CSV table of C-alpha atoms in Angstrom, one decimal:
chain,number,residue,atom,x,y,z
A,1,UNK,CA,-23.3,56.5,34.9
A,2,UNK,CA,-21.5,58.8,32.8
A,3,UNK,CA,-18.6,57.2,33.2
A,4,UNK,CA,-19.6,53.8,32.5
A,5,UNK,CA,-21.8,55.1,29.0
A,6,UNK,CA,-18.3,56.7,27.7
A,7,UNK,CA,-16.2,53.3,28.4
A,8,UNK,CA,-19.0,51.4,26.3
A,9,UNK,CA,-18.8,53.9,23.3
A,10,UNK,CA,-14.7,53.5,23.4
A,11,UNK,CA,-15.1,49.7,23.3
A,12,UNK,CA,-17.5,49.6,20.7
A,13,UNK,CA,-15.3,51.5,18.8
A,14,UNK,CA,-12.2,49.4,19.0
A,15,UNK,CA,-13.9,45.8,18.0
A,16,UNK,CA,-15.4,47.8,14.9
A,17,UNK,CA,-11.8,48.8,14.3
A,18,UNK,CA,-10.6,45.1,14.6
A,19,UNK,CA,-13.5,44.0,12.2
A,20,UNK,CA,-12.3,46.2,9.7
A,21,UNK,CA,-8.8,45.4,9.8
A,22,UNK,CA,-9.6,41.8,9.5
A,23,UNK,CA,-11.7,42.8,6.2
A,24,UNK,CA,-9.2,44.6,4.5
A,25,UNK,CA,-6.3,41.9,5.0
A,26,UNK,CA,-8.9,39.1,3.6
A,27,UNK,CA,-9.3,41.0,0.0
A,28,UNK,CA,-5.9,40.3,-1.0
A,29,UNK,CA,-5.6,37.0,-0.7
A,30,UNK,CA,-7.2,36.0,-3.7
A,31,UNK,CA,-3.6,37.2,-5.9
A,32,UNK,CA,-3.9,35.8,-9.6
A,33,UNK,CA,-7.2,34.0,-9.2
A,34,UNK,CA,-10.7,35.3,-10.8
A,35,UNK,CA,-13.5,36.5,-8.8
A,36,UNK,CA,-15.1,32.7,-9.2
A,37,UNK,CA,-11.4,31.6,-7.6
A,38,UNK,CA,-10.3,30.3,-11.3
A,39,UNK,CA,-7.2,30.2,-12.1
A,40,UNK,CA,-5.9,31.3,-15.8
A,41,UNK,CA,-3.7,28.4,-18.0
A,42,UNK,CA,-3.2,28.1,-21.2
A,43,UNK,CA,-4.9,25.3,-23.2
A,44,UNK,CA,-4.0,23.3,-26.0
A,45,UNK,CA,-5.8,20.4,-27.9
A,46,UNK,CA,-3.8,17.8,-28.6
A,47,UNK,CA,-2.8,17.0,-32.5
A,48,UNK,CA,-0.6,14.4,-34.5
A,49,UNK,CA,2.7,15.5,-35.5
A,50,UNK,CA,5.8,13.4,-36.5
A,51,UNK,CA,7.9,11.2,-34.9
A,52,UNK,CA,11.0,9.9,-36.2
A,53,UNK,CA,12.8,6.6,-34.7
A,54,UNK,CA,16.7,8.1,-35.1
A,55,UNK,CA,19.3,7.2,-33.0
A,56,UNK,CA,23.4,9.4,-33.4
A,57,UNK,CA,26.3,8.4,-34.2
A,58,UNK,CA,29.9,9.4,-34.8
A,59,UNK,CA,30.3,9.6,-38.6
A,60,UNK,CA,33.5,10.4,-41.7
A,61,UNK,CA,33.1,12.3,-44.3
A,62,UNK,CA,35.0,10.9,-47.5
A,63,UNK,CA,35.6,12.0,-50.7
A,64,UNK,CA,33.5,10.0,-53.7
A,65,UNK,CA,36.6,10.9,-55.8
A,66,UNK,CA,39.8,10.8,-54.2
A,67,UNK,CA,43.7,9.7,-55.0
A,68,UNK,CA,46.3,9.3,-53.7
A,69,UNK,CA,49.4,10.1,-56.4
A,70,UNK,CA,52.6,8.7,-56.6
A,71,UNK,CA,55.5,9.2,-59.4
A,72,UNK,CA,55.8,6.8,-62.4
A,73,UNK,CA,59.6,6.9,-62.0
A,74,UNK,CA,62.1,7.2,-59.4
A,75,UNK,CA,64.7,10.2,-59.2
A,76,UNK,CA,65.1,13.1,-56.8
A,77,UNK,CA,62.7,15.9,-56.5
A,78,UNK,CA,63.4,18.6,-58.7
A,79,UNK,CA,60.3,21.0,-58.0
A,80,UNK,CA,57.0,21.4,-56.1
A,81,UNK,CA,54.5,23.5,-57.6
A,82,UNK,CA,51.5,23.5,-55.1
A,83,UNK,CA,50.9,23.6,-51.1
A,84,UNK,CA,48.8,21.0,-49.1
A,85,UNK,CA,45.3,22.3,-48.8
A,86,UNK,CA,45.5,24.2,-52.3
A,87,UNK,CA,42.9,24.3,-54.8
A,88,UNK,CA,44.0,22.5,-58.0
A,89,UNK,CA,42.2,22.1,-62.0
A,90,UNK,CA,42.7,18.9,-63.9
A,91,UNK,CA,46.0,18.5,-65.6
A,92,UNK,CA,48.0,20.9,-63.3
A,93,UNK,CA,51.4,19.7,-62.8
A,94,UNK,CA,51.9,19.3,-58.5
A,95,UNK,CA,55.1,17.9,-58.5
A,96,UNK,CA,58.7,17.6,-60.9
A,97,UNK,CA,60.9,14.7,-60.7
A,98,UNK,CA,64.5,15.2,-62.0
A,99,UNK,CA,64.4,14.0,-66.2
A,100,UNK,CA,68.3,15.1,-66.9
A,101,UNK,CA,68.6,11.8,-68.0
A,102,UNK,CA,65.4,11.7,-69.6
A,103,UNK,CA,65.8,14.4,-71.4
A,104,UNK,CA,69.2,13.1,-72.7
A,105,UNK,CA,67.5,9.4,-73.5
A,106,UNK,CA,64.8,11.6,-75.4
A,107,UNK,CA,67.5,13.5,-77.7
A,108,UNK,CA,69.5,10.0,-78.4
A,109,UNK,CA,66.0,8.7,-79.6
A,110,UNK,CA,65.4,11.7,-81.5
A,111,UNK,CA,68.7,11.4,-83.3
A,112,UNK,CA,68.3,7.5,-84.0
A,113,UNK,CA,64.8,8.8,-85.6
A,114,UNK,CA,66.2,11.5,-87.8
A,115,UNK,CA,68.5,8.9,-89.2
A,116,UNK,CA,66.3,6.2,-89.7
A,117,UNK,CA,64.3,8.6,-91.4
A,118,UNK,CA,66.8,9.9,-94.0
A,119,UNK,CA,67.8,5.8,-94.6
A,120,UNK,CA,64.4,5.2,-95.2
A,121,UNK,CA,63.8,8.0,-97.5
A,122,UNK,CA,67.1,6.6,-99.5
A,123,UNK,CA,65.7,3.6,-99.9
A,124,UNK,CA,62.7,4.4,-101.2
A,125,UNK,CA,64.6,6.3,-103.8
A,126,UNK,CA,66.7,3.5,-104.3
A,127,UNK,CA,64.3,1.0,-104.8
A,128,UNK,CA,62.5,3.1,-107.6
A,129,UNK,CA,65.4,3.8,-109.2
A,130,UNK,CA,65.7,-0.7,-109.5
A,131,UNK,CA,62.0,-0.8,-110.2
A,132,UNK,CA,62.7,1.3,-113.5
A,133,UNK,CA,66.4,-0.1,-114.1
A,134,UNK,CA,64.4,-4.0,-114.1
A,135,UNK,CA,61.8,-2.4,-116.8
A,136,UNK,CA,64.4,-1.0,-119.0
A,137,UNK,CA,66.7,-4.5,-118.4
A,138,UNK,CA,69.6,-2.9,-117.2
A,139,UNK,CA,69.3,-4.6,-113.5
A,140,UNK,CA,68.8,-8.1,-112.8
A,141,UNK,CA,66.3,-9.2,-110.9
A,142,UNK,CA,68.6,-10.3,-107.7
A,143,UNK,CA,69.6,-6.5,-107.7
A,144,UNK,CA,66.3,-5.6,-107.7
A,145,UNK,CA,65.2,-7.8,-104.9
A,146,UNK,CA,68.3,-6.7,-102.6
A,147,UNK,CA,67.1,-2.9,-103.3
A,148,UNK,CA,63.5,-3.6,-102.4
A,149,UNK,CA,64.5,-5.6,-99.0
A,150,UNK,CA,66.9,-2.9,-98.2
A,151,UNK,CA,64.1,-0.3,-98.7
A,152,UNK,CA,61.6,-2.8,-96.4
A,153,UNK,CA,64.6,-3.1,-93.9
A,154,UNK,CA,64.8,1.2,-93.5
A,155,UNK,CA,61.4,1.0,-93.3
A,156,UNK,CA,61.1,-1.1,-90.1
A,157,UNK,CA,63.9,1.0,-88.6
A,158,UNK,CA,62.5,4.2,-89.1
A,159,UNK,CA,59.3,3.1,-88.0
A,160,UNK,CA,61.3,1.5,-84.7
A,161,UNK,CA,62.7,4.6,-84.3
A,162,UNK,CA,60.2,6.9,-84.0
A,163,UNK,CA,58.6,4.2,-81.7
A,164,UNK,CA,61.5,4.5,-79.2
A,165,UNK,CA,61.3,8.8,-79.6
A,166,UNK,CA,57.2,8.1,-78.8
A,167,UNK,CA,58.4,6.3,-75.7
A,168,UNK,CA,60.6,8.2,-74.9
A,169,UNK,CA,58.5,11.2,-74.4
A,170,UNK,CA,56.0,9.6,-72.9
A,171,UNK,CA,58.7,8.3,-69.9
A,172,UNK,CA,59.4,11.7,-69.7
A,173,UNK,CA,56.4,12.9,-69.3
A,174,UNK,CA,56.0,10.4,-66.3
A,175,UNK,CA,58.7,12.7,-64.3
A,176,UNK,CA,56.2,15.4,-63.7
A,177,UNK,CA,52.6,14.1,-61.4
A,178,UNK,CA,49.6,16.3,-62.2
A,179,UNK,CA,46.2,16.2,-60.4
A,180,UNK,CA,43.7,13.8,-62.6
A,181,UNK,CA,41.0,15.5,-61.8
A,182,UNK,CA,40.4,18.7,-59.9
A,183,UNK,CA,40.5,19.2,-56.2
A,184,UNK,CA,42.4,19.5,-53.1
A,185,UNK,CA,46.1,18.9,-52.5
A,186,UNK,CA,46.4,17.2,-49.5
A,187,UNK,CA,49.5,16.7,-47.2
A,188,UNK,CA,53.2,16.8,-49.3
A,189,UNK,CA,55.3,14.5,-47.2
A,190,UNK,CA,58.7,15.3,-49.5
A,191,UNK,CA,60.8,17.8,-50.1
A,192,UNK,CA,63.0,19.4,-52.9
A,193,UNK,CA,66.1,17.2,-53.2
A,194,UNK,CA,64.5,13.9,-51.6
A,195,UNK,CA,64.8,10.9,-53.4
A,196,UNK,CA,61.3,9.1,-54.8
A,197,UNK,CA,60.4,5.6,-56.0
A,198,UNK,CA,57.2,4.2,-58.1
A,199,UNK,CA,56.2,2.9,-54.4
A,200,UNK,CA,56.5,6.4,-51.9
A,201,UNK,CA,53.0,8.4,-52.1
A,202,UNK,CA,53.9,12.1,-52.5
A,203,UNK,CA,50.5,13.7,-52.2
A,204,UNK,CA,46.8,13.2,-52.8
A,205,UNK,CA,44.2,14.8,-54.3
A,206,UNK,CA,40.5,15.0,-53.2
A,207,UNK,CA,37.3,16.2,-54.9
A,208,UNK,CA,35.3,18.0,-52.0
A,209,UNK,CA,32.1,18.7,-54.3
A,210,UNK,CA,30.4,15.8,-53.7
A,211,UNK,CA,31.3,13.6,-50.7
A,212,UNK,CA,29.8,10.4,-48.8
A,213,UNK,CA,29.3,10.2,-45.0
A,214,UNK,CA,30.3,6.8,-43.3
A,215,UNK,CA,29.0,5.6,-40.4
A,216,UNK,CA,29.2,2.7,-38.4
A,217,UNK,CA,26.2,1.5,-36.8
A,218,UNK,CA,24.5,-1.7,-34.7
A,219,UNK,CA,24.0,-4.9,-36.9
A,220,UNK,CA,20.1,-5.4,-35.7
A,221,UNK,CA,20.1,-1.6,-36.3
A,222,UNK,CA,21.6,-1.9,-40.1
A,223,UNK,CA,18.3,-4.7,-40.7
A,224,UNK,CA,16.0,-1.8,-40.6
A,225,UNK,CA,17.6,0.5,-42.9
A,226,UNK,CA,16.3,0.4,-46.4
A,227,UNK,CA,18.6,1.9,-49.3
A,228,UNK,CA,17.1,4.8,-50.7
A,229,UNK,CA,14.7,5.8,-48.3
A,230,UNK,CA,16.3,5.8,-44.6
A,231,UNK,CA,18.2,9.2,-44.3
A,232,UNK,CA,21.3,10.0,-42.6
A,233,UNK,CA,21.8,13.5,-41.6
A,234,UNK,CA,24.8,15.3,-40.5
A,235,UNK,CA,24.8,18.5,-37.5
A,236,UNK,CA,26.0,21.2,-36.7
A,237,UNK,CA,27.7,22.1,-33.3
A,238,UNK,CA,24.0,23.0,-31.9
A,239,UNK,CA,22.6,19.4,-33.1
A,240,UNK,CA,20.4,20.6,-35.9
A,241,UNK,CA,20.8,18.8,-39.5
A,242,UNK,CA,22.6,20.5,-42.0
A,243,UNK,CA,22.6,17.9,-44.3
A,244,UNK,CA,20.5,15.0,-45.3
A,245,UNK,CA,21.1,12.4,-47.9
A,246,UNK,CA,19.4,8.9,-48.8
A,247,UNK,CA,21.9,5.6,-47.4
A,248,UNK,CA,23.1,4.5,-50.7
A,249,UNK,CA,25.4,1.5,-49.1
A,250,UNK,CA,25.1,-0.8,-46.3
A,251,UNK,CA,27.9,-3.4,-45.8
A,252,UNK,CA,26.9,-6.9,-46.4
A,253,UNK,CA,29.0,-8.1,-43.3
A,254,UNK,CA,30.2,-6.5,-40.2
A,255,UNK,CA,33.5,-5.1,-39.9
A,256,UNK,CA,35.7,-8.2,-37.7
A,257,UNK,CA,36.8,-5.5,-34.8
A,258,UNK,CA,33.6,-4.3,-33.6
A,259,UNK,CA,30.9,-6.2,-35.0
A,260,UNK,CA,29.4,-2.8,-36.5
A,261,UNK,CA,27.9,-2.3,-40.3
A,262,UNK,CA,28.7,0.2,-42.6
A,263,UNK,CA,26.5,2.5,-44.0
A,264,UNK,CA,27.6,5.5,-46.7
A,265,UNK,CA,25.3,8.2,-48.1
A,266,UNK,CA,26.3,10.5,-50.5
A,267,UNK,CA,25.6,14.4,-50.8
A,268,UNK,CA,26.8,17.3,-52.1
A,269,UNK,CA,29.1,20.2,-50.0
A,270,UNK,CA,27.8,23.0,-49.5
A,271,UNK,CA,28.8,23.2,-45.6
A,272,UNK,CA,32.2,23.5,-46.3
A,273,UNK,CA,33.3,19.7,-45.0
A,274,UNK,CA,36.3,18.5,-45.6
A,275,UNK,CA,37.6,15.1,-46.4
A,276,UNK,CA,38.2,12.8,-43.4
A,277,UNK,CA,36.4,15.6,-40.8
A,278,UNK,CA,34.5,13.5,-38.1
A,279,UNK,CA,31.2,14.9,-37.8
A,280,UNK,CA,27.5,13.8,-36.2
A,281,UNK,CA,25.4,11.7,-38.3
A,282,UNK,CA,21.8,10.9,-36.9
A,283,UNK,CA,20.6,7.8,-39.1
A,284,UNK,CA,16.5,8.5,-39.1
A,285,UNK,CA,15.2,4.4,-39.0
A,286,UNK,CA,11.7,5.3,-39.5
A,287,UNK,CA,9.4,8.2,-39.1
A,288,UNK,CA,5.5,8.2,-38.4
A,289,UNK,CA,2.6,10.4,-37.0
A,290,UNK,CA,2.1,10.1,-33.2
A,291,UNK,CA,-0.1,12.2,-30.8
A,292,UNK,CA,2.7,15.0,-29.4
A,293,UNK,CA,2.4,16.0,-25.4
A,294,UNK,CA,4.6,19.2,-24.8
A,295,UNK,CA,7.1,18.4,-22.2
A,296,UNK,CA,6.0,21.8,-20.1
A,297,UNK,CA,2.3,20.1,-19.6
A,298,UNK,CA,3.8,17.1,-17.8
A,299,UNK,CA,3.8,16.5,-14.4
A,300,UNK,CA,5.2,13.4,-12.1
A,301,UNK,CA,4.6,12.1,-9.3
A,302,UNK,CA,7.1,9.0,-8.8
A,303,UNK,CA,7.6,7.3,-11.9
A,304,UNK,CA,4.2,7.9,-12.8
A,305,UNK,CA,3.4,10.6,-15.6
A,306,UNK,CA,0.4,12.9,-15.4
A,307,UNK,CA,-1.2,15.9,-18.1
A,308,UNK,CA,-4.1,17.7,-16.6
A,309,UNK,CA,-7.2,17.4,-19.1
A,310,UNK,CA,-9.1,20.6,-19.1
A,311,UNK,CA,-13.1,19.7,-19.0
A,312,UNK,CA,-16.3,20.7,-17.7
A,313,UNK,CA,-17.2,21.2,-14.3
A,314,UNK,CA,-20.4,21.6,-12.2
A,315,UNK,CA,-19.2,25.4,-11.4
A,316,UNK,CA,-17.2,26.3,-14.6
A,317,UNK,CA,-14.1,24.8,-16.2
A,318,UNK,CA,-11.8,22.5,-14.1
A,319,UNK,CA,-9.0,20.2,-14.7
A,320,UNK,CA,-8.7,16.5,-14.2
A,321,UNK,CA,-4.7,15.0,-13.9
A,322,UNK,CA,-5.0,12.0,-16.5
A,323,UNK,CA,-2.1,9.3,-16.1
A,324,UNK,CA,-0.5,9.4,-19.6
A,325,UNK,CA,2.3,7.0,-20.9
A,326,UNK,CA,5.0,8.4,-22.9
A,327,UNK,CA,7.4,7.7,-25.5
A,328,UNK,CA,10.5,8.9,-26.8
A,329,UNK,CA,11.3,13.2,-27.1
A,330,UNK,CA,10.8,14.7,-30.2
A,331,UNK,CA,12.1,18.3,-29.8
A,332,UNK,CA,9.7,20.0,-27.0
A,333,UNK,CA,7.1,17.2,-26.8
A,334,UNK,CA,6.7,13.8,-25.5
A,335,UNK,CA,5.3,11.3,-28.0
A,336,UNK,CA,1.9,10.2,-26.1
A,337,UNK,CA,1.9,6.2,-26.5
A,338,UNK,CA,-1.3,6.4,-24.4
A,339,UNK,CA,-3.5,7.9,-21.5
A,340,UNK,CA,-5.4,10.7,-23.8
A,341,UNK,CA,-6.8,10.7,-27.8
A,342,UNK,CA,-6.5,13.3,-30.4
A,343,UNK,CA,-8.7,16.7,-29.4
A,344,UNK,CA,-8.0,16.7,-25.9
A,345,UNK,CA,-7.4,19.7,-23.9
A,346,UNK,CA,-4.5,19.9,-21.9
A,347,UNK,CA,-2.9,22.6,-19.7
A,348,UNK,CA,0.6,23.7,-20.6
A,349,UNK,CA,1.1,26.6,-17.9
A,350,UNK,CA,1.1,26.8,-14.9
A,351,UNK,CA,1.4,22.6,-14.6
A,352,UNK,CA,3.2,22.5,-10.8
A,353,UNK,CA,0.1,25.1,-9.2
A,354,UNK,CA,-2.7,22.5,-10.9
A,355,UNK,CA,-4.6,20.1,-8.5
A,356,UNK,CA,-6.8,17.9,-9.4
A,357,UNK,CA,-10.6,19.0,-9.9
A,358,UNK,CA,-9.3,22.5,-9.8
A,359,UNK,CA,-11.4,25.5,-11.0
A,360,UNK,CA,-9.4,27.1,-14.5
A,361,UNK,CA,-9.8,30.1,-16.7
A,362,UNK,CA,-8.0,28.7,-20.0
A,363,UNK,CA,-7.0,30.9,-23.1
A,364,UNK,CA,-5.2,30.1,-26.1
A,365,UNK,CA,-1.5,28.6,-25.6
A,366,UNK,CA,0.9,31.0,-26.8
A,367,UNK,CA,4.2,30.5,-28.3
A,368,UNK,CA,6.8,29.1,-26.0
A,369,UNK,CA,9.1,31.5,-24.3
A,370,UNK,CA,7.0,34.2,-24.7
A,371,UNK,CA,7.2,37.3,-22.3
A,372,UNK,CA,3.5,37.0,-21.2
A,373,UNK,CA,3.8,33.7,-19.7
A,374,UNK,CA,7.7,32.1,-19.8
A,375,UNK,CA,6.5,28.7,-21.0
A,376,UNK,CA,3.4,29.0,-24.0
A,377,UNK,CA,2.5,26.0,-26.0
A,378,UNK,CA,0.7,25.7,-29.5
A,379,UNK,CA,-0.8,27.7,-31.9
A,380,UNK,CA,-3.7,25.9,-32.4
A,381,UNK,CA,-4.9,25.9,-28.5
A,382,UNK,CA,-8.6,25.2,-27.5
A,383,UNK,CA,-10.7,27.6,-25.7
């Protein structure tokens, strides 16, 4: 009987071991959930922001004032005073064409002058001399005559002459090509010694202050641009606008190759572009207000799109999944075309764990990326 009472006792003991081992691996297993079985999310309530209709495109930049310079005479290249890419002011001389021969025309002319001058002068003199000769009647008046049309005749000749100098300064001056306005050289296809005509461009010369972009877009897109208020903005290697400027132009026809239209705004450079750089132009059609649904607080199933509402329960807080129809992507969130109104309350964490009807602890959305949660949301997140 001994025997038998000891055996009972030992048993006893081992089932109230098993019981408590099975009690201590069930507290666990609740992990991130509340006491209630809640589990936390942040919350945001749903707001209108803005939505712009834009679509990108490959745009030029050009130069509002540009040239391209070639020499007034022909002749071989005597000197070039600049280098392509070099900063320039107005009137600087960029290039000399050899004036030997001008110069030599241009002393010839000079030396006609000077002695049409001194004729002139002699003349005059002359013809005074006859005007008081006739008074006193010691010249007849056929002398007189002769002196005064001899005195017209030097007259004409000097004034010929220093016509001929005049022009012949200014042709000299043609053998030197200065920048009209100032800017940047561009490429200098000639060297010293090559021969130039009238026709052969030798450089040009752009104005990089203020500049136009071009681009070339759809012609039922070009219908819904309106000068002076659709924007065109250019970006920067990471796609965010560095630039933004009203369309000032849009082609009246398209171009015959490929059907596109022409659009040009104009801005002013303070990027550092370049005449005739390629860069990314995003030509914003229209903008407007539109509910915004973060892209973190969707969820699919198919093709179908779902955002789980956070509302009351019978126990607590739970969420419902609400079949929402989206729009286009503006930055982080989904333009929400419809499924949910303005106020709402949506979960933005925690999205993939949610079921529907499922009991929630929210708190305020935090920013995204944040170390607390790796996803966030809004500021301005419902409680």
């Amino acid at each position: 009987m001994r025997l038998v009472s000891v055996g009972g006792v030992g048993l006893a003991i081992l089932l109230l071991a098993g019981c408590g081992k099975n009690k201590a691996s069930e507290g666990p297993q609740q992990g991130p959930q509340g006491a209630n079985g809640a589990l936390p999310v942040e919350v945001l309530a749903l707001k209108p922001g803005e939505v712009r209709d834009a679509q990108e495109y490959l745009g030029q930049v050009l130069s509002r004032t540009s040239v391209e310079l070639r020499p007034q005479v022909a002749g071989s290249v005597q000197a070039i005073r600049v280098k392509p890419g070099e900063r320039v002011k107005q009137g600087q001389v960029l290039l000399v064409v050899d004036a030997r021969q001008q110069r030599a025309d241009l002393r010839a002319a000079e030396a006609q002058r000077a002695s049409a001058l001194a004729n002139r002068e002699f003349a005059r003199s002359t013809s005074e001399r006859a005007a008081q000769l006739l008074k006193e009647g010691l010249m007849s008046r056929q002398d007189y005559d002769q002196a005064v049309a001899q005195a017209a005749s030097a007259e004409a000749s000097a004034r010929a002459a220093e016509a001929q100098s005049q022009a012949q300064q200014v042709q000299l001056g043609y053998h030197e090509v200065s920048a009209p306005f100032a800017g940047v050289v561009g490429d200098i296809p000639v060297n010293v010694g090559d021969y130039v005509t009238p026709e052969m461009a030798v450089t040009s010369v752009d104005q990089s202050q203020a500049l136009e972009v071009s681009v070339q877009v759809p012609v039922e897109s070009a219908a819904r641009i309106e000068v002076g208020r659709t924007v065109v903005e250019l970006l920067d290697t990471e796609g965010e606008p560095n630039v933004s400027a009203p369309v000032f132009f849009v082609a009246p026809t398209p171009t015959g190759n490929t059907q596109l239209v022409e659009v040009k705004a104009a801005f002013e450079n303070t990027t550092g572009l370049r005449s005739g750089q390629f860069v990314r132009a995003r030509v914003v059609y229209q903008t407007r207000q539109a509910l915004l649904l973060p892209t973190y607080a969707v969820s699919r199933l198919g093709s179908q799109a779902f955002a789980f509402t956070v509302i009351p329960g019978d126990g607590g807080t739970v969420v419902q999944r609400q079949p929402v129809t989206l729009g286009q992507i503006e930055g982080n969130a989904y333009e929400l075309v419809g499924g949910l109104e303005e106020g709402t309350r949506v979960a933005v964490s925690g999205v993939q764990l949610l079921r529907d009807g499922q009991p929630v602890q929210p708190k305020p959305a935090t920013p995204r990326g944040s170390q607390e949660t790796g996803v966030g949301g809004a500021s301005d997140a419902g409680q």
